[in-house]
CSV table of C-alpha atoms and ligand atoms in Angstrom, one decimal:
chain,number,residue,atom,x,y,z
D,1,MET,CA,-11.8,25.6,19.3
D,2,ARG,CA,-11.5,26.7,22.9
D,3,PRO,CA,-7.9,26.9,24.2
D,4,GLY,CA,-8.6,23.9,26.6
D,5,ALA,CA,-9.8,21.9,23.7
D,6,HIS,CA,-6.6,22.6,21.8
D,7,LEU,CA,-4.6,21.3,24.7
D,8,ARG,CA,-6.6,18.1,25.0
D,9,PHE,CA,-6.2,17.5,21.2
D,10,LEU,CA,-2.4,18.0,21.4
D,11,LEU,CA,-2.2,15.7,24.4
D,12,ALA,CA,-4.2,13.0,22.6
D,13,ALA,CA,-2.0,13.3,19.5
D,14,LEU,CA,1.1,13.0,21.6
D,15,LEU,CA,-0.2,9.9,23.4
D,16,MET,CA,-1.1,8.3,20.0
D,17,ALA,CA,2.4,9.0,18.6
D,18,LEU,CA,4.0,7.6,21.7
D,19,SER,CA,1.8,4.5,21.6
D,20,VAL,CA,2.8,3.9,18.0
D,21,ALA,CA,6.5,4.4,18.8
D,22,PHE,CA,6.3,1.8,21.6
D,23,VAL,CA,3.9,-0.8,20.1
D,24,ALA,CA,5.6,-1.0,16.7
D,25,PRO,CA,8.9,-2.4,17.9
D,26,VAL,CA,7.0,-5.0,20.0
D,27,THR,CA,5.1,-6.2,17.0
D,28,ALA,CA,8.3,-6.3,14.9
D,29,GLN,CA,10.0,-8.3,17.7
D,30,GLN,CA,7.3,-11.0,17.5
D,31,VAL,CA,8.1,-11.7,13.8
D,32,ASN,CA,11.9,-11.3,14.3
D,33,PRO,CA,13.4,-14.6,13.2
D,34,THR,CA,16.3,-14.5,15.7
D,35,ALA,CA,13.9,-13.9,18.6
D,36,ASP,CA,11.7,-16.7,17.3
D,37,SER,CA,14.6,-19.2,17.2
D,38,VAL,CA,15.4,-18.3,20.7
D,39,ARG,CA,11.9,-19.1,21.7
D,40,GLU,CA,12.2,-22.4,19.7
D,41,ARG,CA,15.3,-23.4,21.6
D,42,GLN,CA,13.5,-22.8,24.9
D,43,PHE,CA,10.6,-24.7,23.6
D,44,LEU,CA,12.7,-27.7,22.5
D,45,ASP,CA,14.5,-27.7,25.9
D,46,ALA,CA,11.1,-27.8,27.6
D,47,LEU,CA,10.1,-30.7,25.3
D,48,LYS,CA,13.2,-32.7,26.0
D,49,ALA,CA,11.7,-34.3,29.1
D,50,ASN,CA,9.1,-35.9,26.8
D,51,PRO,CA,10.7,-38.0,24.1
D,52,GLN,CA,7.3,-38.4,22.3
D,53,ALA,CA,6.9,-34.6,21.9
D,54,GLU,CA,7.2,-33.0,18.5
D,55,LEU,CA,6.6,-29.7,16.8
D,56,GLN,CA,4.0,-30.1,14.1
D,57,GLY,CA,3.1,-27.8,11.2
D,58,ARG,CA,0.0,-27.8,9.0
D,59,ILE,CA,0.3,-29.7,5.7
D,60,THR,CA,-2.1,-30.4,2.8
D,61,ILE,CA,-0.6,-33.7,1.6
D,62,PRO,CA,-2.1,-36.9,3.0
D,63,ASP,CA,1.1,-38.3,4.7
D,64,GLN,CA,0.8,-36.8,8.2
D,65,ARG,CA,4.4,-37.8,9.0
D,66,ALA,CA,5.5,-35.0,6.8
D,67,ALA,CA,3.9,-32.5,9.2
D,68,THR,CA,6.6,-33.0,11.8
D,69,LEU,CA,9.0,-30.1,11.9
D,70,GLU,CA,11.1,-30.8,14.9
D,71,ARG,CA,11.5,-33.8,17.3
D,72,PRO,CA,13.8,-33.2,20.2
D,73,ALA,CA,14.6,-36.9,20.5
D,74,GLY,CA,15.9,-36.7,17.0
D,75,ARG,CA,18.7,-34.5,18.2
D,76,GLN,CA,19.6,-36.9,21.0
D,77,TRP,CA,19.7,-39.7,18.4
D,78,ARG,CA,21.9,-37.7,16.1
D,79,GLU,CA,24.3,-37.1,19.0
D,80,PHE,CA,24.3,-40.9,19.7
D,81,GLN,CA,25.0,-41.7,16.0
D,82,GLN,CA,27.8,-39.2,15.5
D,83,VAL,CA,29.5,-39.2,18.9
D,84,THR,CA,28.3,-41.7,21.5
D,85,ILE,CA,28.5,-44.9,19.4
D,86,VAL,CA,31.9,-43.9,18.0
D,87,TRP,CA,33.2,-43.7,21.6
D,88,ILE,CA,31.5,-47.0,22.7
D,89,GLY,CA,32.8,-48.8,19.7
D,90,ALA,CA,36.3,-47.5,20.0
D,91,ILE,CA,36.5,-48.3,23.7
D,92,VAL,CA,35.0,-51.8,23.4
D,93,VAL,CA,36.9,-53.0,20.3
D,94,LEU,CA,40.3,-51.4,21.0
D,95,GLY,CA,39.9,-52.4,24.7
D,96,MET,CA,39.3,-56.0,23.7
D,97,LEU,CA,42.3,-56.0,21.4
D,98,ALA,CA,44.5,-54.5,24.2
D,99,VAL,CA,43.2,-57.1,26.7
D,100,LEU,CA,44.0,-60.0,24.2
D,101,THR,CA,47.4,-58.6,23.4
D,102,LEU,CA,48.2,-58.3,27.2
D,103,PHE,CA,46.8,-61.8,27.8
D,104,TYR,CA,49.0,-63.3,25.0
D,105,LEU,CA,52.1,-61.5,26.4
D,106,ILE,CA,51.4,-62.8,30.0
D,107,ARG,CA,49.9,-66.2,29.5
D,108,GLY,CA,51.2,-67.1,26.0
D,109,ARG,CA,49.7,-69.8,23.9
D,110,ILE,CA,47.8,-72.5,25.8
D,111,ARG,CA,49.9,-75.5,24.9
D,112,LEU,CA,48.9,-79.2,24.7
D,113,GLU,CA,51.1,-80.3,27.6
D,114,ALA,CA,50.5,-84.0,27.1
D,115,GLY,CA,51.6,-83.7,23.4
D,116,PRO,CA,49.7,-85.3,20.5
D,117,SER,CA,48.5,-88.9,21.0
D,118,GLY,CA,48.3,-89.6,17.2
D,119,ARG,CA,44.7,-90.6,17.6
D,120,THR,CA,41.8,-88.3,16.7
D,121,ILE,CA,38.2,-88.0,17.7
D,122,THR,CA,35.4,-86.3,15.6
D,123,ARG,CA,34.5,-83.0,17.3
D,124,PHE,CA,32.3,-81.4,14.7
D,125,ASN,CA,30.6,-83.0,11.7
D,126,ALA,CA,30.5,-81.5,8.2
D,127,PHE,CA,27.1,-79.9,8.7
D,128,GLU,CA,28.2,-78.3,12.0
D,129,ARG,CA,31.3,-76.9,10.4
D,130,PHE,CA,29.2,-75.6,7.4
D,131,MET,CA,26.8,-73.7,9.7
D,132,HIS,CA,29.7,-72.3,11.8
D,133,TRP,CA,31.7,-71.0,8.8
D,134,LEU,CA,28.5,-69.7,7.1
D,135,THR,CA,27.8,-67.6,10.2
D,136,ALA,CA,31.4,-66.7,10.7
D,137,ALA,CA,32.0,-65.5,7.1
D,138,CYS,CA,28.8,-63.5,7.1
D,139,PHE,CA,29.6,-62.0,10.5
D,140,VAL,CA,33.1,-60.8,9.5
D,141,LEU,CA,31.7,-59.1,6.4
D,142,LEU,CA,28.7,-57.7,8.3
D,143,ALA,CA,31.1,-56.4,11.0
D,144,LEU,CA,33.4,-54.7,8.5
D,145,SER,CA,30.6,-53.1,6.5
D,146,GLY,CA,28.8,-52.1,9.7
D,147,LEU,CA,31.9,-50.6,11.3
D,148,ASN,CA,32.3,-48.5,8.1
D,149,VAL,CA,29.0,-46.8,9.0
D,150,THR,CA,30.4,-45.8,12.4
D,151,PHE,CA,34.1,-45.3,11.7
D,152,GLY,CA,34.4,-45.0,7.9
D,153,LYS,CA,34.0,-41.2,7.7
D,154,LEU,CA,36.5,-40.7,10.4
D,155,LEU,CA,39.2,-43.3,9.4
D,156,LEU,CA,38.7,-44.3,5.7
D,157,LEU,CA,37.5,-41.1,4.0
D,158,PRO,CA,40.7,-39.2,4.7
D,159,LEU,CA,42.7,-42.2,3.5
D,160,ILE,CA,41.0,-43.1,0.2
D,161,GLY,CA,39.1,-39.8,-0.7
D,162,PRO,CA,35.4,-39.1,-1.2
D,163,GLU,CA,34.9,-41.0,-4.5
D,164,ALA,CA,36.4,-44.3,-3.5
D,165,PHE,CA,34.8,-44.0,-0.1
D,166,THR,CA,31.3,-43.4,-1.7
D,167,ASN,CA,31.7,-46.4,-4.0
D,168,LEU,CA,33.0,-48.6,-1.1
D,169,SER,CA,30.2,-47.5,1.2
D,170,VAL,CA,27.5,-48.2,-1.4
D,171,ALA,CA,28.9,-51.7,-2.0
D,172,ALA,CA,29.2,-52.2,1.8
D,173,LYS,CA,25.6,-51.2,2.4
D,174,TRP,CA,24.4,-53.8,-0.2
D,175,ALA,CA,26.6,-56.5,1.2
D,176,HIS,CA,25.3,-55.7,4.7
D,177,ASN,CA,21.6,-55.8,3.6
D,178,PHE,CA,22.0,-59.1,1.8
D,179,LEU,CA,24.5,-61.0,4.0
D,180,ALA,CA,22.1,-60.4,7.0
D,181,TRP,CA,19.9,-63.2,5.7
D,182,PRO,CA,22.4,-66.1,5.6
D,183,PHE,CA,23.8,-64.8,8.9
D,184,MET,CA,20.3,-65.2,10.5
D,185,LEU,CA,20.0,-68.7,9.0
D,186,GLY,CA,23.4,-69.6,10.5
D,187,ILE,CA,22.4,-68.3,13.9
D,188,ALA,CA,19.2,-70.2,13.8
D,189,LEU,CA,21.0,-73.4,12.8
D,190,MET,CA,23.6,-73.1,15.5
D,191,PHE,CA,20.8,-72.5,18.1
D,192,LEU,CA,18.9,-75.6,17.0
D,193,VAL,CA,21.9,-77.9,16.6
D,194,TRP,CA,24.0,-76.9,19.7
D,195,ILE,CA,21.4,-75.9,22.3
D,196,LYS,CA,21.4,-79.5,23.7
D,197,ASP,CA,25.1,-79.1,24.5
D,198,ASN,CA,24.8,-75.6,26.0
D,199,ILE,CA,22.4,-76.0,28.9
D,200,PRO,CA,24.3,-74.5,31.9
D,201,GLY,CA,25.0,-76.9,34.8
D,202,LEU,CA,26.9,-77.3,38.1
D,203,VAL,CA,29.9,-78.5,36.1
D,204,ASP,CA,30.1,-75.0,34.4
D,205,VAL,CA,30.1,-73.3,37.8
D,206,LYS,CA,33.0,-75.5,38.9
D,207,TRP,CA,34.7,-74.8,35.6
D,208,PHE,CA,34.6,-71.1,36.2
D,209,ALA,CA,35.5,-71.5,39.9
D,210,ALA,CA,38.7,-73.3,38.7
D,211,GLY,CA,39.6,-70.5,36.3
D,212,GLY,CA,38.6,-72.5,33.2
D,213,GLY,CA,42.2,-73.7,32.6
D,214,ILE,CA,42.9,-70.3,31.3
D,215,VAL,CA,44.0,-68.7,34.5
D,216,GLY,CA,45.7,-70.9,37.1
D,217,LYS,CA,46.9,-74.5,36.7
D,218,GLY,CA,45.2,-77.6,35.3
D,219,HIS,CA,42.2,-78.0,33.1
D,220,PRO,CA,38.8,-78.4,34.9
D,221,PRO,CA,36.5,-81.1,33.6
D,222,ALA,CA,34.0,-80.1,30.9
D,223,ARG,CA,31.4,-81.7,28.7
D,224,ARG,CA,31.2,-81.0,24.9
D,225,PHE,CA,31.2,-77.2,25.6
D,226,ASN,CA,32.8,-75.6,28.7
D,227,GLY,CA,31.4,-72.7,30.7
D,228,GLY,CA,33.2,-70.1,28.6
D,229,GLN,CA,31.9,-71.6,25.3
D,230,LYS,CA,28.4,-71.6,26.7
D,231,VAL,CA,28.7,-67.9,27.4
D,232,VAL,CA,29.9,-67.4,23.8
D,233,PHE,CA,27.0,-69.6,22.5
D,234,TRP,CA,24.3,-67.7,24.4
D,235,SER,CA,25.8,-64.3,23.7
D,236,VAL,CA,25.9,-65.2,20.0
D,237,VAL,CA,22.3,-66.5,20.0
D,238,ILE,CA,20.8,-63.6,22.0
D,239,GLY,CA,23.0,-61.0,20.4
D,240,GLY,CA,22.3,-62.5,17.0
D,241,ALA,CA,18.5,-62.4,17.6
D,242,LEU,CA,18.7,-58.8,18.7
D,243,LEU,CA,20.8,-57.9,15.7
D,244,SER,CA,18.3,-59.7,13.5
D,245,VAL,CA,15.1,-58.1,14.9
D,246,SER,CA,16.6,-54.6,15.0
D,247,GLY,CA,18.2,-55.1,11.5
D,248,ILE,CA,14.9,-56.1,9.9
D,249,TYR,CA,13.3,-53.0,11.3
D,250,LEU,CA,16.1,-50.9,9.8
D,251,ILE,CA,15.8,-52.6,6.4
D,252,PHE,CA,12.0,-52.1,6.4
D,253,PRO,CA,11.5,-48.7,8.1
D,254,PHE,CA,8.1,-47.9,9.6
D,255,VAL,CA,7.3,-51.6,10.1
D,256,ALA,CA,8.5,-50.9,13.6
D,257,GLY,CA,6.0,-48.1,14.1
D,258,GLY,CA,7.4,-44.5,13.7
D,259,VAL,CA,10.6,-42.7,13.6
D,260,LEU,CA,11.1,-43.0,17.4
D,261,GLU,CA,10.8,-46.8,17.3
D,262,LEU,CA,13.3,-46.8,14.4
D,263,GLN,CA,15.7,-44.7,16.4
D,264,PHE,CA,15.4,-47.1,19.3
D,265,TRP,CA,16.2,-50.2,17.2
D,266,ASN,CA,19.0,-48.3,15.6
D,267,VAL,CA,20.6,-47.7,19.0
D,268,VAL,CA,20.1,-51.4,19.9
D,269,HIS,CA,21.6,-52.5,16.6
D,270,GLY,CA,24.7,-50.3,17.1
D,271,VAL,CA,25.4,-51.2,20.7
D,272,VAL,CA,24.8,-55.0,20.3
D,273,ALA,CA,26.9,-55.0,17.2
D,274,VAL,CA,30.1,-53.5,18.7
D,275,LEU,CA,29.7,-55.8,21.8
D,276,MET,CA,29.5,-58.8,19.6
D,277,VAL,CA,32.5,-57.7,17.5
D,278,ALA,CA,34.5,-57.5,20.8
D,279,LEU,CA,33.3,-60.9,21.9
D,280,ILE,CA,34.0,-62.6,18.6
D,281,LEU,CA,37.6,-61.1,18.6
D,282,ALA,CA,38.2,-63.0,21.8
D,283,HIS,CA,36.6,-66.1,20.3
D,284,ILE,CA,38.8,-65.9,17.2
D,285,TYR,CA,41.8,-65.4,19.4
D,286,ILE,CA,41.2,-68.5,21.5
D,287,GLY,CA,40.2,-70.5,18.3
D,288,THR,CA,43.5,-69.7,16.5
D,289,ILE,CA,46.7,-68.4,18.2
D,290,GLY,CA,45.4,-68.6,21.7
D,291,MET,CA,45.1,-72.4,22.1
D,292,GLU,CA,47.2,-75.1,20.4
D,293,GLY,CA,45.0,-77.6,18.6
D,294,ALA,CA,41.7,-75.7,18.8
D,295,PHE,CA,41.4,-74.7,15.2
D,296,ASP,CA,41.4,-78.3,14.0
D,297,ALA,CA,38.0,-78.7,15.6
D,298,MET,CA,36.4,-76.3,13.1
D,299,GLY,CA,39.0,-77.0,10.3
D,300,SER,CA,39.0,-80.7,9.7
D,301,GLY,CA,36.5,-81.5,12.4
D,302,GLU,CA,38.9,-83.9,14.0
D,303,VAL,CA,40.9,-83.2,17.2
D,304,ASP,CA,43.7,-85.1,18.9
D,305,LEU,CA,42.4,-87.3,21.7
D,306,ASN,CA,44.8,-85.8,24.2
D,307,TRP,CA,43.5,-82.3,23.3
D,308,ALA,CA,39.9,-83.6,23.8
D,309,LYS,CA,40.8,-85.2,27.1
D,310,THR,CA,42.6,-82.1,28.3
D,311,HIS,CA,39.8,-79.6,27.5
D,312,HIS,CA,36.6,-81.7,27.4
D,313,SER,CA,37.3,-84.8,29.6
D,314,LEU,CA,33.6,-85.5,30.4
D,315,TRP,CA,32.7,-85.3,26.7
D,316,VAL,CA,35.4,-87.8,25.8
D,317,GLU,CA,34.0,-90.2,28.4
D,318,GLU,CA,30.5,-89.8,26.9
D,319,GLU,CA,31.9,-90.4,23.4
D,320,GLN,CA,33.8,-93.5,24.6
D,321,LYS,CA,30.6,-94.9,26.1
D,322,LYS,CA,28.8,-94.4,22.7
D,323,GLY,CA,31.7,-96.2,21.0
D,324,HIS,CA,32.7,-93.1,19.0
D,325,VAL,CA,36.4,-93.2,20.0
D,326,PRO,CA,38.7,-95.4,17.9
D,327,ALA,CA,40.3,-98.1,19.9
D,328,GLY,CA,43.9,-98.2,18.5
D,329,PRO,CA,46.3,-95.6,17.2
D,330,ASN,CA,45.5,-94.1,13.8
D,331,LEU,CA,47.5,-95.5,10.9
D,332,GLN,CA,49.8,-92.8,9.6
D,333,PRO,CA,49.5,-92.5,5.8
D,334,ALA,CA,52.7,-93.4,3.9
D,335,GLU,CA,54.7,-90.4,2.8
O,401,HEM,C1,36.1,-65.9,11.9
O,401,HEM,C2,36.8,-66.6,12.7
O,401,HEM,C3,36.4,-67.7,13.6
O,401,HEM,C4,37.2,-68.7,14.0
O,401,HEM,C5,38.7,-68.9,13.6
O,401,HEM,C6,36.4,-69.5,14.8
O,401,HEM,C7,36.9,-70.7,15.4
O,401,HEM,C8,36.1,-71.6,16.2
O,401,HEM,C9,36.6,-72.8,16.7
O,401,HEM,C10,38.0,-73.4,16.5
O,401,HEM,C11,35.5,-73.4,17.4
O,401,HEM,C12,35.6,-74.8,18.1
O,401,HEM,C13,35.9,-74.7,19.5
O,401,HEM,C14,36.0,-76.0,20.1
O,401,HEM,O1,36.2,-77.0,19.5
O,401,HEM,O2,35.8,-76.2,21.3
O,401,HEM,C15,34.4,-72.5,17.3
O,401,HEM,C16,33.2,-72.7,17.9
O,401,HEM,C17,32.2,-71.8,17.9
O,401,HEM,N1,32.1,-70.6,17.1
O,401,HEM,FE1,33.6,-69.8,16.0
O,401,HEM,N2,35.2,-69.0,15.0
O,401,HEM,C18,35.1,-67.9,14.2
O,401,HEM,C19,34.0,-67.0,14.1
O,401,HEM,C20,32.8,-67.2,14.7
O,401,HEM,C21,31.7,-66.3,14.6
O,401,HEM,C22,31.7,-65.0,13.8
O,401,HEM,C23,30.7,-66.8,15.4
O,401,HEM,C24,29.3,-66.3,15.6
O,401,HEM,C25,28.9,-65.1,15.3
O,401,HEM,C26,31.2,-68.0,16.0
O,401,HEM,C27,30.5,-68.8,16.8
O,401,HEM,C28,30.9,-70.0,17.4
O,401,HEM,C29,30.2,-70.8,18.4
O,401,HEM,C30,28.8,-70.4,19.0
O,401,HEM,C31,31.0,-71.9,18.7
O,401,HEM,C32,30.6,-73.0,19.7
O,401,HEM,C33,31.0,-72.5,21.1
O,401,HEM,C34,32.4,-72.1,21.2
O,401,HEM,O3,33.3,-72.9,20.9
O,401,HEM,O4,32.7,-71.0,21.8
O,401,HEM,N3,32.4,-68.3,15.5
O,401,HEM,N4,34.8,-71.4,16.5
């Protein structure tokens, strides 16, 4: 070998060694799991803009849904489940309790200023009371078992321990799944029976403008249901329908479509549920301690005529025209 050839060989060998030294770490870096997860993070961030995006792998089983490895929207949903809804629920429910307590301290119980007349008028018949209490009983149990999903781990688990909490949560889940059906029936019945008395009108606008007898003095005229009650009725009907549709999708997953649709209905279910709990807290307040004489309407179905005239004067006039109001004072039963 000529001396020049020796030099060229040495140079080539050096170059080869150098190229191995530089290329090898680069190749290793490509399979480095840490570096890969960094790339995955960047990839997921880039995908966040598109909620439909997903990272798919290759599978050999027929169910293509199993091929999904990552879905960025799933992380947003998990954040909603674990953090956002807990905050929304706490603010809405505790906020309503605070408002009601404050209202009670400032306004006190709404008294029947005229006093009882001793004569009563039928406000709700047995069927109306049945559908109301069916819905109400189911709602209370659905609310408690549903709130356990959101707040149970935070509030109950530390109090009663993992075993009792597991048993309670399993029972609550069954109760929730089965009571949903009579609740839906109750909502449908209330809608059909009471819609005729809940069509909004000018009288309701005037009722709100006058403060509804809740703020300010006097009690503005109202028909069978006043403006505030119509708001409760329509919120219960619309909220109940949304809870029903979203709840059915949650009981039967994938009827809604895919995981994304399921997550959407799950968010709807959670938000509507806590809003309804807050609304019903206000409703329960006004139907019990908030207003003298109100509970009788749903208890016995009979209210004092003075109560009816105070809160629903136009309705009493209609009932009088129909001959539904007894003429003389009610006979008091002998003690
Ligand atoms: C659990 C405790 C509850 C109590 C003590 C209660 C009490 C009452 C009372 C006294 C009335 C008659 C008001 C009047 O004569 O003008 C009424 C009506 C009504 N209730 Fe309830 N209720 C309860 C729960 C519920 C629930 C859970 C719902 C629905 C999810 C509901 C929906 C309604 C509706 C739509 C009306 C007619 C409109 C209105 O008065 O606001 N109630 N309730």
